[in-house]
PDB file of C-alpha atoms in Angstrom:
ATOM      1  CA  MET A   1      77.821 108.036 125.633  1.00 48.00           C
ATOM      2  CA  SER A   2      81.114 109.528 124.382  1.00 61.00           C
ATOM      3  CA  GLY A   3      83.575 107.567 122.251  1.00 77.00           C
ATOM      4  CA  GLU A   4      86.066 107.274 125.089  1.00 85.00           C
ATOM      5  CA  ALA A   5      83.419 106.047 127.507  1.00 89.00           C
ATOM      6  CA  GLU A   6      82.169 103.518 124.958  1.00 89.00           C
ATOM      7  CA  MET A   7      85.669 102.153 124.293  1.00 91.00           C
ATOM      8  CA  THR A   8      86.312 101.905 128.041  1.00 92.00           C
ATOM      9  CA  ARG A   9      83.074  99.993 128.534  1.00 92.00           C
ATOM     10  CA  LEU A  10      83.876  97.579 125.690  1.00 92.00           C
ATOM     11  CA  PHE A  11      87.624  97.092 126.040  1.00 95.00           C
ATOM     12  CA  GLY A  12      88.576  98.352 129.491  1.00 93.00           C
ATOM     13  CA  ALA A  13      90.918 101.098 130.623  1.00 94.00           C
ATOM     14  CA  ARG A  14      93.476 102.532 128.222  1.00 95.00           C
ATOM     15  CA  LEU A  15      96.990 101.296 129.013  1.00 96.00           C
ATOM     16  CA  SER A  16      98.955 103.148 126.330  1.00 96.00           C
ATOM     17  CA  THR A  17      98.472 105.249 123.205  1.00 97.00           C
ATOM     18  CA  HIS A  18     100.699 105.009 120.121  1.00 97.00           C
ATOM     19  CA  ARG A  19     100.310 107.754 117.522  1.00 97.00           C
ATOM     20  CA  VAL A  20     101.480 107.349 113.943  1.00 97.00           C
ATOM     21  CA  ASP A  21     103.574 110.032 112.252  1.00 97.00           C
ATOM     22  CA  THR A  22     101.545 110.221 109.043  1.00 96.00           C
ATOM     23  CA  GLY A  23     103.304 113.456 108.121  1.00 96.00           C
ATOM     24  CA  ALA A  24     106.618 111.579 107.813  1.00 96.00           C
ATOM     25  CA  ARG A  25     105.028 109.300 105.227  1.00 97.00           C
ATOM     26  CA  TRP A  26     103.850 112.242 103.137  1.00 97.00           C
ATOM     27  CA  ARG A  27     107.271 113.905 103.414  1.00 97.00           C
ATOM     28  CA  ASN A  28     108.905 110.690 102.224  1.00 96.00           C
ATOM     29  CA  THR A  29     106.468 110.586  99.324  1.00 97.00           C
ATOM     30  CA  ALA A  30     107.373 114.162  98.381  1.00 97.00           C
ATOM     31  CA  TRP A  31     111.156 113.692  98.341  1.00 96.00           C
ATOM     32  CA  ALA A  32     110.872 110.336  96.554  1.00 95.00           C
ATOM     33  CA  LEU A  33     108.797 111.959  93.796  1.00 95.00           C
ATOM     34  CA  ALA A  34     111.303 114.814  93.659  1.00 95.00           C
ATOM     35  CA  VAL A  35     113.935 112.200  92.816  1.00 92.00           C
ATOM     36  CA  ALA A  36     111.803 109.944  90.596  1.00 90.00           C
ATOM     37  CA  VAL A  37     110.369 112.515  88.192  1.00 89.00           C
ATOM     38  CA  PRO A  38     113.540 114.297  86.989  1.00 89.00           C
ATOM     39  CA  THR A  39     115.656 111.126  86.909  1.00 87.00           C
ATOM     40  CA  GLY A  40     112.894 109.336  85.006  1.00 81.00           C
ATOM     41  CA  TRP A  41     112.724 112.043  82.350  1.00 84.00           C
ATOM     42  CA  LEU A  42     116.530 112.173  82.179  1.00 82.00           C
ATOM     43  CA  GLY A  43     116.765 108.415  81.763  1.00 74.00           C
ATOM     44  CA  LEU A  44     114.148 108.275  78.998  1.00 72.00           C
ATOM     45  CA  TRP A  45     115.695 111.254  77.219  1.00 76.00           C
ATOM     46  CA  ALA A  46     119.141 109.646  77.357  1.00 71.00           C
ATOM     47  CA  LEU A  47     117.734 106.285  76.261  1.00 64.00           C
ATOM     48  CA  LEU A  48     115.997 107.724  73.196  1.00 64.00           C
ATOM     49  CA  GLY A  49     119.054 109.747  72.200  1.00 62.00           C
ATOM     50  CA  ALA A  50     121.710 107.265  73.245  1.00 56.00           C
ATOM     51  CA  ASP A  51     124.823 106.858  71.112  1.00 53.00           C
ATOM     52  CA  ASP A  52     125.872 103.225  71.033  1.00 51.00           C
ATOM     53  CA  GLY A  53     129.457 104.296  70.542  1.00 48.00           C
ATOM     54  CA  ARG A  54     129.814 105.681  74.047  1.00 50.00           C
ATOM     55  CA  PRO A  55     131.448 103.138  76.373  1.00 44.00           C
ATOM     56  CA  GLY A  56     129.466 102.599  79.558  1.00 47.00           C
ATOM     57  CA  GLY A  57     126.585 104.748  78.334  1.00 52.00           C
ATOM     58  CA  GLY A  58     124.075 101.913  78.577  1.00 57.00           C
ATOM     59  CA  ARG A  59     125.048 101.162  82.165  1.00 60.00           C
ATOM     60  CA  ALA A  60     124.719 104.808  83.128  1.00 69.00           C
ATOM     61  CA  ILE A  61     121.259 105.032  81.558  1.00 68.00           C
ATOM     62  CA  GLY A  62     120.207 101.837  83.299  1.00 68.00           C
ATOM     63  CA  LEU A  63     121.450 103.205  86.609  1.00 73.00           C
ATOM     64  CA  VAL A  64     119.463 106.437  86.197  1.00 77.00           C
ATOM     65  CA  ILE A  65     116.300 104.599  85.205  1.00 75.00           C
ATOM     66  CA  GLY A  66     116.749 102.148  88.083  1.00 77.00           C
ATOM     67  CA  LEU A  67     117.116 105.053  90.504  1.00 84.00           C
ATOM     68  CA  SER A  68     113.914 106.565  89.164  1.00 85.00           C
ATOM     69  CA  LEU A  69     111.976 103.317  89.473  1.00 84.00           C
ATOM     70  CA  GLY A  70     113.255 102.757  93.023  1.00 87.00           C
ATOM     71  CA  ALA A  71     112.248 106.272  94.084  1.00 90.00           C
ATOM     72  CA  LEU A  72     108.857 105.837  92.426  1.00 90.00           C
ATOM     73  CA  TYR A  73     108.316 102.601  94.358  1.00 90.00           C
ATOM     74  CA  ILE A  74     109.161 104.364  97.634  1.00 93.00           C
ATOM     75  CA  ALA A  75     106.754 107.193  96.823  1.00 94.00           C
ATOM     76  CA  ALA A  76     103.939 104.763  96.001  1.00 94.00           C
ATOM     77  CA  THR A  77     104.381 102.643  99.137  1.00 94.00           C
ATOM     78  CA  GLN A  78     104.692 105.635 101.473  1.00 96.00           C
ATOM     79  CA  ALA A  79     101.618 107.318  99.975  1.00 96.00           C
ATOM     80  CA  TRP A  80      99.642 104.065 100.224  1.00 96.00           C
ATOM     81  CA  ARG A  81     100.516 103.655 103.902  1.00 96.00           C
ATOM     82  CA  ALA A  82      99.501 107.245 104.611  1.00 96.00           C
ATOM     83  CA  VAL A  83      96.155 106.836 102.835  1.00 96.00           C
ATOM     84  CA  ARG A  84      95.513 103.399 104.334  1.00 95.00           C
ATOM     85  CA  GLY A  85      96.080 104.548 107.909  1.00 94.00           C
ATOM     86  CA  GLY A  86      94.391 107.918 107.529  1.00 94.00           C
ATOM     87  CA  SER A  87      95.218 111.292 109.005  1.00 94.00           C
ATOM     88  CA  GLY A  88      95.735 111.266 112.779  1.00 95.00           C
ATOM     89  CA  GLU A  89      96.171 107.472 112.905  1.00 97.00           C
ATOM     90  CA  TYR A  90      96.770 105.941 116.339  1.00 97.00           C
ATOM     91  CA  PHE A  91      96.635 102.687 118.291  1.00 97.00           C
ATOM     92  CA  GLU A  92      95.465 102.157 121.861  1.00 97.00           C
ATOM     93  CA  VAL A  93      96.349  99.195 124.046  1.00 97.00           C
ATOM     94  CA  ARG A  94      93.489  98.500 126.440  1.00 97.00           C
ATOM     95  CA  GLU A  95      92.912  95.915 129.119  1.00 96.00           C
ATOM     96  CA  ARG A  96      90.647  93.721 127.011  1.00 96.00           C
ATOM     97  CA  GLY A  97      91.505  94.707 123.468  1.00 96.00           C
ATOM     98  CA  LEU A  98      93.142  96.889 120.839  1.00 97.00           C
ATOM     99  CA  VAL A  99      91.743 100.108 119.390  1.00 96.00           C
ATOM    100  CA  HIS A 100      92.744 101.605 116.039  1.00 96.00           C
ATOM    101  CA  GLY A 101      91.555 105.021 114.968  1.00 95.00           C
ATOM    102  CA  SER A 102      92.080 108.090 112.804  1.00 95.00           C
ATOM    103  CA  ARG A 103      90.058 111.112 111.799  1.00 93.00           C
ATOM    104  CA  ARG A 104      87.899 108.727 109.766  1.00 92.00           C
ATOM    105  CA  GLY A 105      86.752 107.034 112.974  1.00 92.00           C
ATOM    106  CA  GLU A 106      87.848 104.315 115.358  1.00 93.00           C
ATOM    107  CA  ALA A 107      87.247 100.630 115.916  1.00 94.00           C
ATOM    108  CA  GLY A 108      88.258  98.108 118.537  1.00 95.00           C
ATOM    109  CA  TRP A 109      88.711  94.362 118.844  1.00 96.00           C
ATOM    110  CA  GLU A 110      89.050  92.038 121.806  1.00 96.00           C
ATOM    111  CA  TRP A 111      92.425  90.320 122.084  1.00 97.00           C
ATOM    112  CA  SER A 112      90.899  86.937 121.309  1.00 96.00           C
ATOM    113  CA  ARG A 113      89.990  88.177 117.819  1.00 96.00           C
ATOM    114  CA  VAL A 114      93.632  88.518 116.732  1.00 96.00           C
ATOM    115  CA  VAL A 115      94.233  85.512 114.463  1.00 96.00           C
ATOM    116  CA  SER A 116      97.872  86.005 113.454  1.00 95.00           C
ATOM    117  CA  ILE A 117     100.805  88.287 114.178  1.00 95.00           C
ATOM    118  CA  THR A 118     103.419  88.742 111.451  1.00 92.00           C
ATOM    119  CA  THR A 119     106.804  90.169 112.439  1.00 88.00           C
ATOM    120  CA  PRO A 120     109.996  89.724 110.344  1.00 75.00           C
ATOM    121  CA  GLU A 121     112.697  87.750 112.119  1.00 65.00           C
ATOM    122  CA  ALA A 122     115.489  90.216 111.267  1.00 62.00           C
ATOM    123  CA  PRO A 123     114.487  93.902 111.519  1.00 62.00           C
ATOM    124  CA  ARG A 124     116.152  96.455 109.242  1.00 61.00           C
ATOM    125  CA  ILE A 125     118.103  99.020 111.212  1.00 67.00           C
ATOM    126  CA  HIS A 126     119.957 101.101 108.607  1.00 72.00           C
ATOM    127  CA  GLY A 127     119.202 104.805 108.195  1.00 82.00           C
ATOM    128  CA  LEU A 128     116.954 104.563 105.138  1.00 85.00           C
ATOM    129  CA  ALA A 129     114.867 101.833 106.780  1.00 87.00           C
ATOM    130  CA  ARG A 130     114.321 104.020 109.828  1.00 90.00           C
ATOM    131  CA  ARG A 131     113.344 106.974 107.668  1.00 92.00           C
ATOM    132  CA  LEU A 132     110.814 104.881 105.764  1.00 92.00           C
ATOM    133  CA  GLY A 133     109.462 103.199 108.905  1.00 92.00           C
ATOM    134  CA  ASN A 134     110.765  99.791 107.843  1.00 90.00           C
ATOM    135  CA  ASP A 135     112.963  99.333 110.913  1.00 89.00           C
ATOM    136  CA  TYR A 136     109.946  97.731 112.585  1.00 91.00           C
ATOM    137  CA  ARG A 137     107.085  95.957 110.832  1.00 91.00           C
ATOM    138  CA  CYS A 138     104.170  94.098 112.375  1.00 93.00           C
ATOM    139  CA  ARG A 139     100.927  93.017 110.718  1.00 94.00           C
ATOM    140  CA  LEU A 140      97.886  91.842 112.645  1.00 96.00           C
ATOM    141  CA  ALA A 141      95.167  89.721 111.054  1.00 95.00           C
ATOM    142  CA  LEU A 142      91.781  89.773 112.776  1.00 96.00           C
ATOM    143  CA  ASP A 143      88.961  87.271 112.525  1.00 95.00           C
ATOM    144  CA  ASP A 144      86.741  89.666 110.528  1.00 94.00           C
ATOM    145  CA  GLY A 145      89.355  90.047 107.767  1.00 93.00           C
ATOM    146  CA  THR A 146      90.737  93.355 109.024  1.00 95.00           C
ATOM    147  CA  ARG A 147      94.499  93.893 108.637  1.00 95.00           C
ATOM    148  CA  LEU A 148      96.301  96.323 110.945  1.00 96.00           C
ATOM    149  CA  HIS A 149      99.824  97.470 110.092  1.00 96.00           C
ATOM    150  CA  ILE A 150     102.338  98.760 112.633  1.00 96.00           C
ATOM    151  CA  ASP A 151     105.643 100.198 111.435  1.00 94.00           C
ATOM    152  CA  GLY A 152     108.486 102.373 112.633  1.00 93.00           C
ATOM    153  CA  HIS A 153     106.448 105.542 112.132  1.00 96.00           C
ATOM    154  CA  THR A 154     104.321 104.461 115.093  1.00 96.00           C
ATOM    155  CA  ALA A 155     105.451 105.872 118.434  1.00 96.00           C
ATOM    156  CA  GLY A 156     106.694 103.037 120.640  1.00 94.00           C
ATOM    157  CA  ALA A 157     106.138 100.520 117.822  1.00 94.00           C
ATOM    158  CA  SER A 158     108.155  97.705 119.396  1.00 91.00           C
ATOM    159  CA  GLY A 159     106.395  98.174 122.753  1.00 94.00           C
ATOM    160  CA  LEU A 160     103.043  98.058 120.979  1.00 96.00           C
ATOM    161  CA  GLY A 161     104.068  94.854 119.216  1.00 94.00           C
ATOM    162  CA  ARG A 162     105.180  93.240 122.480  1.00 94.00           C
ATOM    163  CA  ALA A 163     101.894  94.202 124.131  1.00 96.00           C
ATOM    164  CA  VAL A 164      99.932  92.532 121.346  1.00 96.00           C
ATOM    165  CA  VAL A 165     102.031  89.370 121.586  1.00 94.00           C
ATOM    166  CA  GLU A 166     101.618  89.225 125.366  1.00 95.00           C
ATOM    167  CA  HIS A 167      97.843  89.640 125.171  1.00 96.00           C
ATOM    168  CA  CYS A 168      97.406  87.186 122.262  1.00 95.00           C
ATOM    169  CA  PRO A 169      99.322  84.012 123.195  1.00 93.00           C
ATOM    170  CA  ARG A 170      97.084  81.864 120.979  1.00 93.00           C
ATOM    171  CA  ALA A 171      97.516  83.951 117.837  1.00 94.00           C
ATOM    172  CA  ARG A 172      99.568  82.346 115.077  1.00 92.00           C
ATOM    173  CA  ARG A 173     103.094  83.782 114.831  1.00 90.00           C
ATOM    174  CA  LEU A 174     104.406  84.413 111.309  1.00 86.00           C
ATOM    175  CA  GLN A 175     107.584  85.957 109.888  1.00 78.00           C
ATOM    176  CA  GLY A 176     106.209  87.199 106.576  1.00 66.00           C
ATOM    177  CA  ASP A 177     108.257  84.916 104.331  1.00 60.00           C
ATOM    178  CA  GLU A 178     105.968  81.889 104.416  1.00 56.00           C
ATOM    179  CA  TRP A 179     104.967  82.608 100.818  1.00 56.00           C
ATOM    180  CA  GLN A 180     108.489  81.577  99.748  1.00 57.00           C
ATOM    181  CA  GLU A 181     107.891  78.045 100.986  1.00 59.00           C
ATOM    182  CA  ARG A 182     104.650  77.902  99.003  1.00 58.00           C
ATOM    183  CA  ALA A 183     106.360  79.220  95.871  1.00 58.00           C
ATOM    184  CA  GLY A 184     109.145  76.624  95.850  1.00 59.00           C
ATOM    185  CA  GLY A 185     110.114  75.646  92.303  1.00 68.00           C
ATOM    186  CA  TRP A 186     108.119  78.502  90.774  1.00 73.00           C
ATOM    187  CA  TYR A 187     111.239  80.622  91.340  1.00 75.00           C
ATOM    188  CA  LEU A 188     113.088  78.576  88.729  1.00 76.00           C
ATOM    189  CA  ALA A 189     110.161  78.906  86.338  1.00 82.00           C
ATOM    190  CA  GLY A 190     110.226  82.670  86.813  1.00 83.00           C
ATOM    191  CA  ALA A 191     113.983  82.811  86.221  1.00 84.00           C
ATOM    192  CA  ALA A 192     113.589  80.752  83.048  1.00 87.00           C
ATOM    193  CA  LEU A 193     110.816  83.038  81.816  1.00 89.00           C
ATOM    194  CA  PHE A 194     112.904  86.173  82.390  1.00 88.00           C
ATOM    195  CA  LEU A 195     115.854  84.558  80.615  1.00 88.00           C
ATOM    196  CA  ALA A 196     113.684  83.565  77.661  1.00 90.00           C
ATOM    197  CA  VAL A 197     112.307  87.076  77.256  1.00 87.00           C
ATOM    198  CA  GLY A 198     115.797  88.543  77.601  1.00 82.00           C
ATOM    199  CA  ALA A 199     117.145  86.116  75.007  1.00 85.00           C
ATOM    200  CA  SER A 200     114.378  87.116  72.575  1.00 85.00           C
ATOM    201  CA  LEU A 201     115.286  90.794  73.033  1.00 78.00           C
ATOM    202  CA  VAL A 202     118.958  90.025  72.374  1.00 77.00           C
ATOM    203  CA  ALA A 203     117.977  88.033  69.285  1.00 80.00           C
ATOM    204  CA  PHE A 204     115.973  91.024  68.083  1.00 74.00           C
ATOM    205  CA  LEU A 205     118.993  93.298  68.493  1.00 69.00           C
ATOM    206  CA  VAL A 206     121.253  90.862  66.628  1.00 70.00           C
ATOM    207  CA  SER A 207     118.803  90.417  63.759  1.00 73.00           C
ATOM    208  CA  HIS A 208     118.434  94.194  63.310  1.00 65.00           C
ATOM    209  CA  ALA A 209     122.091  95.061  63.848  1.00 59.00           C
ATOM    210  CA  ASP A 210     122.691  95.852  60.167  1.00 58.00           C
ATOM    211  CA  GLU A 211     119.509  97.849  59.649  1.00 56.00           C
ATOM    212  CA  ASP A 212     119.235 101.609  59.640  1.00 52.00           C
ATOM    213  CA  ALA A 213     118.293 102.857  63.120  1.00 51.00           C
ATOM    214  CA  GLN A 214     115.423 104.808  61.570  1.00 51.00           C
ATOM    215  CA  ASN A 215     113.787 101.537  60.553  1.00 53.00           C
ATOM    216  CA  VAL A 216     113.418 100.530  64.196  1.00 55.00           C
ATOM    217  CA  SER A 217     110.589 102.331  65.959  1.00 59.00           C
ATOM    218  CA  GLU A 218     111.283 104.423  69.051  1.00 57.00           C
ATOM    219  CA  GLY A 219     108.765 102.325  70.965  1.00 58.00           C
ATOM    220  CA  MET A 220     110.716  99.146  70.237  1.00 64.00           C
ATOM    221  CA  THR A 221     113.963 100.875  71.185  1.00 64.00           C
ATOM    222  CA  VAL A 222     112.492 101.887  74.543  1.00 63.00           C
ATOM    223  CA  ALA A 223     111.047  98.405  75.081  1.00 67.00           C
ATOM    224  CA  VAL A 224     114.396  96.738  74.450  1.00 69.00           C
ATOM    225  CA  GLY A 225     116.329  99.288  76.507  1.00 67.00           C
ATOM    226  CA  LEU A 226     114.041  98.839  79.494  1.00 71.00           C
ATOM    227  CA  GLY A 227     113.321  95.149  78.998  1.00 76.00           C
ATOM    228  CA  LEU A 228     116.895  93.879  79.121  1.00 76.00           C
ATOM    229  CA  PRO A 229     117.768  95.264  82.593  1.00 77.00           C
ATOM    230  CA  VAL A 230     114.340  94.254  83.917  1.00 79.00           C
ATOM    231  CA  CYS A 231     114.815  90.694  82.663  1.00 83.00           C
ATOM    232  CA  ALA A 232     118.322  90.529  84.107  1.00 82.00           C
ATOM    233  CA  VAL A 233     117.182  91.770  87.515  1.00 79.00           C
ATOM    234  CA  GLY A 234     114.133  89.485  87.454  1.00 82.00           C
ATOM    235  CA  ALA A 235     116.153  86.384  86.587  1.00 84.00           C
ATOM    236  CA  ILE A 236     118.764  87.104  89.271  1.00 84.00           C
ATOM    237  CA  THR A 237     116.074  87.826  91.881  1.00 81.00           C
ATOM    238  CA  CYS A 238     114.215  84.587  91.167  1.00 81.00           C
ATOM    239  CA  ALA A 239     117.449  82.581  91.269  1.00 81.00           C
ATOM    240  CA  VAL A 240     118.497  84.137  94.582  1.00 77.00           C
ATOM    241  CA  LEU A 241     115.061  83.520  96.110  1.00 73.00           C
ATOM    242  CA  TYR A 242     115.173  79.882  95.002  1.00 74.00           C
ATOM    243  CA  ILE A 243     118.649  79.382  96.488  1.00 73.00           C
ATOM    244  CA  ARG A 244     117.535  81.064  99.720  1.00 65.00           C
ATOM    245  CA  TYR A 245     114.438  78.851  99.826  1.00 64.00           C
ATOM    246  CA  ARG A 246     116.563  75.714  99.369  1.00 63.00           C
ATOM    247  CA  MET A 247     119.002  76.801 102.073  1.00 59.00           C
ATOM    248  CA  TYR A 248     116.508  77.825 104.727  1.00 54.00           C
ATOM    249  CA  ARG A 249     113.414  75.732 104.084  1.00 56.00           C
ATOM    250  CA  PRO A 250     112.249  73.582 107.003  1.00 50.00           C
ATOM    251  CA  ARG A 251     113.671  70.069 106.995  1.00 48.00           C
TER     252      ARG A 251
END
């Protein structure tokens, strides 16, 4: 019996097919790496040879390094999605279930096996989000532990998501930010930790201010130069997440 005949026997007639543009993910990976690699080298080169007498030089270096890290994150996530889904990835909505396949093979599940459906409450609609496939995100959890991910690179993604919701009325509906409620006060602990590490780096700089620069290793210079902006961003992020949790937590 052919694969199509077997899927029809198990899950009924095919209602719609939604193919994933895996090539777009690899193209995004390529341009993100094209940005990350040269800016990363430029940032490290400028950091190691920075002249403290230049006003605004530290901010410029931090901006370049931040750009490199952001592009590297995009490259990693896009490549991971491409590898996870596989070449030729697609979804099929059938009368009695959902089929997911790629060139690695295909598998199907009855609608009753969908345990939860996670869709963010506010989709991102700006240009970069659409390019990265983040304008629509939906994650399905199945009873055997399988996780299926639908994003904007899937043809008719929103229609596919609506079909799943309609066929799985008993599945738990999530928005993807439930972990924030579980974290609670840990945000403040994280902010305090980032501030403590940042304060120790500042104390190190103050205590070695009068020493010859050659007495401070290049490794320590890099660690301090990268650590301070990371600690600042980490502390601000944790504080913002805590405030958001306090404002929007269920009463």
